[in-house]
mmCIF file of C-alpha atoms and ligand atoms in Angstrom:
data_model
loop_
_atom_site.group_PDB
_atom_site.id
_atom_site.type_symbol
_atom_site.label_atom_id
_atom_site.label_comp_id
_atom_site.label_asym_id
_atom_site.label_seq_id
_atom_site.Cartn_x
_atom_site.Cartn_y
_atom_site.Cartn_z
ATOM 1 C CA MET A 1 6.884 -29.589 33.357
ATOM 2 C CA ALA A 2 7.593 -27.539 36.369
ATOM 3 C CA GLN A 3 4.518 -25.895 38.000
ATOM 4 C CA LEU A 4 4.131 -22.333 39.169
ATOM 5 C CA GLU A 5 1.748 -21.758 41.976
ATOM 6 C CA VAL A 6 0.583 -18.882 44.300
ATOM 7 C CA ILE A 7 0.019 -19.409 47.983
ATOM 8 C CA ARG A 8 -0.825 -16.940 50.878
ATOM 9 C CA GLY A 9 1.201 -17.587 53.872
ATOM 10 C CA ASP A 10 4.457 -17.262 55.758
ATOM 11 C CA ILE A 11 7.486 -18.236 53.587
ATOM 12 C CA THR A 12 9.427 -19.317 56.752
ATOM 13 C CA ARG A 13 7.123 -22.262 57.176
ATOM 14 C CA LEU A 14 7.428 -23.760 53.616
ATOM 15 C CA THR A 15 9.120 -27.068 53.339
ATOM 16 C CA VAL A 16 10.917 -26.347 49.971
ATOM 17 C CA ASP A 17 14.532 -26.772 48.894
ATOM 18 C CA ALA A 18 14.962 -23.021 48.780
ATOM 19 C CA ILE A 19 13.263 -19.929 50.086
ATOM 20 C CA VAL A 20 14.303 -16.432 48.740
ATOM 21 C CA ASN A 21 14.709 -13.595 51.133
ATOM 22 C CA ALA A 22 14.025 -9.920 50.206
ATOM 23 C CA ALA A 23 17.237 -8.594 51.887
ATOM 24 C CA ASN A 24 19.356 -5.516 51.840
ATOM 25 C CA THR A 25 22.893 -4.999 50.586
ATOM 26 C CA SER A 26 24.350 -5.514 54.055
ATOM 27 C CA LEU A 27 22.617 -9.009 54.408
ATOM 28 C CA LEU A 28 22.584 -8.328 58.063
ATOM 29 C CA GLY A 29 18.806 -8.633 58.527
ATOM 30 C CA GLY A 30 16.034 -6.201 58.815
ATOM 31 C CA GLY A 31 12.199 -6.075 59.048
ATOM 32 C CA GLY A 32 9.587 -7.655 56.822
ATOM 33 C CA VAL A 33 10.302 -11.078 55.436
ATOM 34 C CA ASP A 34 14.007 -10.542 56.090
ATOM 35 C CA GLY A 35 13.381 -10.243 59.776
ATOM 36 C CA ALA A 36 10.993 -13.227 59.708
ATOM 37 C CA ILE A 37 13.548 -15.350 58.018
ATOM 38 C CA HIS A 38 16.272 -14.469 60.337
ATOM 39 C CA ARG A 39 14.082 -15.061 63.376
ATOM 40 C CA ALA A 40 13.057 -18.520 62.159
ATOM 41 C CA ALA A 41 16.558 -19.547 60.960
ATOM 42 C CA GLY A 42 18.325 -18.531 64.164
ATOM 43 C CA LYS A 43 21.592 -16.816 64.874
ATOM 44 C CA GLU A 44 23.694 -19.134 62.682
ATOM 45 C CA LEU A 45 22.087 -17.409 59.651
ATOM 46 C CA LEU A 46 23.337 -14.048 60.580
ATOM 47 C CA ARG A 47 26.857 -15.502 61.037
ATOM 48 C CA ALA A 48 26.663 -17.030 57.657
ATOM 49 C CA CYS A 49 25.433 -13.793 56.170
ATOM 50 C CA GLN A 50 28.232 -11.890 57.894
ATOM 51 C CA ALA A 51 30.803 -14.219 56.274
ATOM 52 C CA LEU A 52 29.305 -13.326 52.728
ATOM 53 C CA GLY A 53 30.165 -9.709 53.196
ATOM 54 C CA GLY A 54 27.128 -8.195 51.468
ATOM 55 C CA CYS A 55 25.389 -8.444 48.184
ATOM 56 C CA GLU A 56 24.803 -5.922 45.400
ATOM 57 C CA THR A 57 21.229 -4.750 44.383
ATOM 58 C CA GLY A 58 19.803 -6.982 41.652
ATOM 59 C CA SER A 59 21.634 -10.069 42.797
ATOM 60 C CA ALA A 60 21.277 -12.854 45.377
ATOM 61 C CA ARG A 61 23.618 -14.897 47.650
ATOM 62 C CA ALA A 62 22.988 -18.416 49.151
ATOM 63 C CA THR A 63 23.296 -19.653 52.736
ATOM 64 C CA PRO A 64 22.019 -22.802 54.401
ATOM 65 C CA GLY A 65 18.577 -22.558 55.970
ATOM 66 C CA PHE A 66 19.643 -23.693 59.580
ATOM 67 C CA ASN A 67 16.541 -23.960 61.572
ATOM 68 C CA LEU A 68 14.235 -23.264 58.716
ATOM 69 C CA PRO A 69 12.458 -26.266 57.022
ATOM 70 C CA ALA A 70 14.086 -25.078 53.743
ATOM 71 C CA LYS A 71 17.545 -26.298 53.004
ATOM 72 C CA TRP A 72 18.714 -22.964 51.506
ATOM 73 C CA VAL A 73 17.991 -19.284 51.729
ATOM 74 C CA PHE A 74 18.773 -17.272 48.497
ATOM 75 C CA HIS A 75 19.084 -13.627 49.949
ATOM 76 C CA ALA A 76 18.059 -11.396 46.959
ATOM 77 C CA VAL A 77 18.563 -7.600 47.138
ATOM 78 C CA GLY A 78 15.770 -5.721 45.348
ATOM 79 C CA PRO A 79 15.788 -2.201 44.198
ATOM 80 C CA VAL A 80 14.082 0.654 46.088
ATOM 81 C CA TRP A 81 11.310 1.991 43.930
ATOM 82 C CA ASN A 82 12.293 5.542 42.690
ATOM 83 C CA GLY A 83 9.677 6.038 40.049
ATOM 84 C CA GLY A 84 10.977 3.615 37.548
ATOM 85 C CA SER A 85 13.729 5.563 35.856
ATOM 86 C CA ARG A 86 16.592 4.127 37.682
ATOM 87 C CA HIS A 87 16.729 0.692 36.137
ATOM 88 C CA GLU A 88 14.466 -0.687 38.898
ATOM 89 C CA ASP A 89 12.735 -3.098 36.603
ATOM 90 C CA GLU A 90 16.072 -4.594 35.417
ATOM 91 C CA LEU A 91 17.446 -4.822 39.087
ATOM 92 C CA LEU A 92 14.278 -6.573 40.191
ATOM 93 C CA ALA A 93 14.450 -9.008 37.376
ATOM 94 C CA GLY A 94 18.104 -9.723 38.315
ATOM 95 C CA CYS A 95 16.965 -10.966 41.736
ATOM 96 C CA TYR A 96 14.768 -13.500 40.192
ATOM 97 C CA ARG A 97 17.236 -14.411 37.471
ATOM 98 C CA ARG A 98 20.115 -14.919 40.000
ATOM 99 C CA SER A 99 17.849 -16.949 42.361
ATOM 100 C CA MET A 100 16.858 -19.319 39.477
ATOM 101 C CA GLU A 101 20.639 -19.653 38.813
ATOM 102 C CA LEU A 102 21.309 -20.358 42.468
ATOM 103 C CA ALA A 103 18.534 -23.067 42.346
ATOM 104 C CA ARG A 104 20.500 -24.714 39.468
ATOM 105 C CA GLU A 105 23.777 -24.493 41.223
ATOM 106 C CA HIS A 106 22.321 -26.047 44.402
ATOM 107 C CA GLN A 107 20.210 -28.691 42.617
ATOM 108 C CA ALA A 108 17.076 -27.231 44.262
ATOM 109 C CA LYS A 109 13.907 -28.948 42.946
ATOM 110 C CA SER A 110 11.473 -26.549 44.779
ATOM 111 C CA ILE A 111 11.618 -22.776 45.529
ATOM 112 C CA ALA A 112 9.468 -20.065 47.085
ATOM 113 C CA PHE A 113 9.659 -16.459 46.394
ATOM 114 C CA PRO A 114 8.228 -13.535 48.366
ATOM 115 C CA ALA A 115 7.162 -10.443 46.541
ATOM 116 C CA ILE A 116 10.572 -8.848 46.471
ATOM 117 C CA SER A 117 10.808 -5.074 46.812
ATOM 118 C CA THR A 118 7.051 -4.505 47.179
ATOM 119 C CA GLY A 119 7.108 -3.799 50.931
ATOM 120 C CA VAL A 120 9.487 -1.373 52.437
ATOM 121 C CA TYR A 121 10.967 -0.745 49.030
ATOM 122 C CA ARG A 122 7.724 0.377 47.634
ATOM 123 C CA PHE A 123 7.897 -1.224 44.222
ATOM 124 C CA PRO A 124 4.481 -1.286 42.630
ATOM 125 C CA ARG A 125 2.922 -4.761 43.211
ATOM 126 C CA GLN A 126 1.376 -5.401 39.780
ATOM 127 C CA ARG A 127 4.572 -4.378 38.007
ATOM 128 C CA ALA A 128 6.734 -6.423 40.416
ATOM 129 C CA ALA A 129 4.538 -9.417 39.927
ATOM 130 C CA GLU A 130 4.795 -9.242 36.104
ATOM 131 C CA ILE A 131 8.462 -8.991 36.186
ATOM 132 C CA ALA A 132 8.689 -11.901 38.736
ATOM 133 C CA VAL A 133 6.521 -14.324 36.669
ATOM 134 C CA ARG A 134 8.113 -13.258 33.396
ATOM 135 C CA THR A 135 11.645 -13.782 34.603
ATOM 136 C CA VAL A 136 10.907 -17.046 36.388
ATOM 137 C CA ARG A 137 9.276 -18.422 33.303
ATOM 138 C CA GLU A 138 12.258 -17.344 31.124
ATOM 139 C CA HIS A 139 14.816 -19.136 33.423
ATOM 140 C CA LEU A 140 12.626 -22.137 34.374
ATOM 141 C CA PRO A 141 13.947 -24.567 31.772
ATOM 142 C CA ALA A 142 17.630 -24.075 32.605
ATOM 143 C CA SER A 143 16.946 -24.101 36.426
ATOM 144 C CA GLY A 144 16.020 -27.823 36.786
ATOM 145 C CA LEU A 145 13.209 -26.759 39.203
ATOM 146 C CA ASP A 146 9.936 -28.901 39.469
ATOM 147 C CA GLN A 147 8.043 -26.429 41.592
ATOM 148 C CA VAL A 148 8.077 -22.621 41.941
ATOM 149 C CA ILE A 149 5.851 -21.056 44.688
ATOM 150 C CA PHE A 150 4.941 -17.287 44.878
ATOM 151 C CA CYS A 151 4.401 -17.018 48.546
ATOM 152 C CA CYS A 152 2.254 -13.855 49.181
ATOM 153 C CA PHE A 153 1.727 -12.389 52.553
ATOM 154 C CA ASP A 154 -1.457 -10.590 51.808
ATOM 155 C CA GLU A 155 -4.636 -11.186 49.695
ATOM 156 C CA GLU A 156 -4.003 -8.348 47.372
ATOM 157 C CA THR A 157 -0.725 -9.655 46.341
ATOM 158 C CA ALA A 158 -1.977 -13.175 46.028
ATOM 159 C CA GLY A 159 -4.829 -11.943 43.783
ATOM 160 C CA ILE A 160 -2.351 -10.121 41.493
ATOM 161 C CA TYR A 161 -0.188 -13.238 41.105
ATOM 162 C CA ASP A 162 -3.316 -15.486 40.651
ATOM 163 C CA ALA A 163 -4.598 -13.181 37.814
ATOM 164 C CA ILE A 164 -1.190 -13.274 36.067
ATOM 165 C CA LEU A 165 -0.904 -17.070 36.231
ATOM 166 C CA THR A 166 -4.376 -17.743 35.122
ATOM 167 C CA ALA A 167 -4.158 -15.289 32.259
ATOM 168 C CA ARG A 168 -1.462 -17.583 30.844
ATOM 169 C CA PRO A 169 -1.119 -20.792 32.916
HETATM 170 N N1 APR B 1 6.388 -14.492 54.321
HETATM 171 C C1 APR B 1 6.203 -14.064 53.068
HETATM 172 N N2 APR B 1 6.205 -12.810 52.624
HETATM 173 C C2 APR B 1 6.337 -11.889 53.595
HETATM 174 C C3 APR B 1 6.597 -12.210 54.935
HETATM 175 C C4 APR B 1 6.631 -13.632 55.254
HETATM 176 N N3 APR B 1 6.837 -14.059 56.605
HETATM 177 N N4 APR B 1 6.764 -11.077 55.674
HETATM 178 C C5 APR B 1 6.615 -10.063 54.804
HETATM 179 N N5 APR B 1 6.346 -10.546 53.619
HETATM 180 C C6 APR B 1 6.015 -9.813 52.304
HETATM 181 C C7 APR B 1 5.623 -8.432 52.379
HETATM 182 O O1 APR B 1 4.254 -8.356 52.748
HETATM 183 C C8 APR B 1 5.853 -7.928 51.023
HETATM 184 O O2 APR B 1 4.889 -8.361 50.131
HETATM 185 O O3 APR B 1 7.337 -9.721 51.563
HETATM 186 C C9 APR B 1 7.157 -8.729 50.649
HETATM 187 C C10 APR B 1 8.358 -7.843 50.659
HETATM 188 O O4 APR B 1 8.329 -6.827 51.593
HETATM 189 P P1 APR B 1 9.619 -6.527 52.569
HETATM 190 O O5 APR B 1 9.852 -7.740 53.453
HETATM 191 O O6 APR B 1 9.365 -5.166 53.180
HETATM 192 O O7 APR B 1 10.867 -6.480 51.621
HETATM 193 P P2 APR B 1 11.334 -5.317 50.519
HETATM 194 O O8 APR B 1 10.154 -4.510 50.067
HETATM 195 O O9 APR B 1 12.013 -6.083 49.506
HETATM 196 O O10 APR B 1 12.258 -4.345 51.361
HETATM 197 C C11 APR B 1 13.482 -4.956 51.786
HETATM 198 O O11 APR B 1 13.164 -4.321 54.044
HETATM 199 O O12 APR B 1 13.124 -5.783 55.859
HETATM 200 C C12 APR B 1 13.891 -4.914 55.138
HETATM 201 O O13 APR B 1 16.190 -5.799 55.327
HETATM 202 C C13 APR B 1 14.993 -5.548 54.429
HETATM 203 O O14 APR B 1 16.160 -3.556 53.835
HETATM 204 C C14 APR B 1 15.402 -4.636 53.331
HETATM 205 C C15 APR B 1 14.070 -4.121 52.949
#
């Protein structure tokens, strides 16, 4: 049975088959985890992203990991939080669902997610974490994954995920 785990750290350092990026629709990089992933992967990642021609909000596109320890990067585009009445929940769930499908398509056995949309895009952390865990659990059997890591960059976010996972391991 695949295991879900929470770690606190920098997703660019994880030796997993795939890491998920919190990107924007242009896929041309940015700040936050997007900036960290592009810096660590190197310039070839930007060229691969340019060739993709963008990604819609609520979905994700795959590139190789280049200089990253991860084989693949799944660039997910989360919603900007606008109070919750513009389908933000469904769009965020779509990022996790599409990443789980990409894991299947790429025969990934391990994947790490950042807390998509909870930084610059201001999605409430607790609400985002509940959507993340629920959506990952829902799509886990079909994904073929053995390991899912929620890679949190700060203690508060790690605590939120820990509480959710220990409530129902
Ligand atoms: N490893 C893991 N998590 C990280 C890292 C890292 N190296 N750096 C930042 N994070 C965390 C943030 O602390 C936050 O919890 O990733 C989460 C997502 O925050 P952002 O990176 O700001 O992403 P998001 O809120 O989805 O906003 C996306 O920001 O960087 C731009 O191009 C990006 O326009 C897009 C927008």
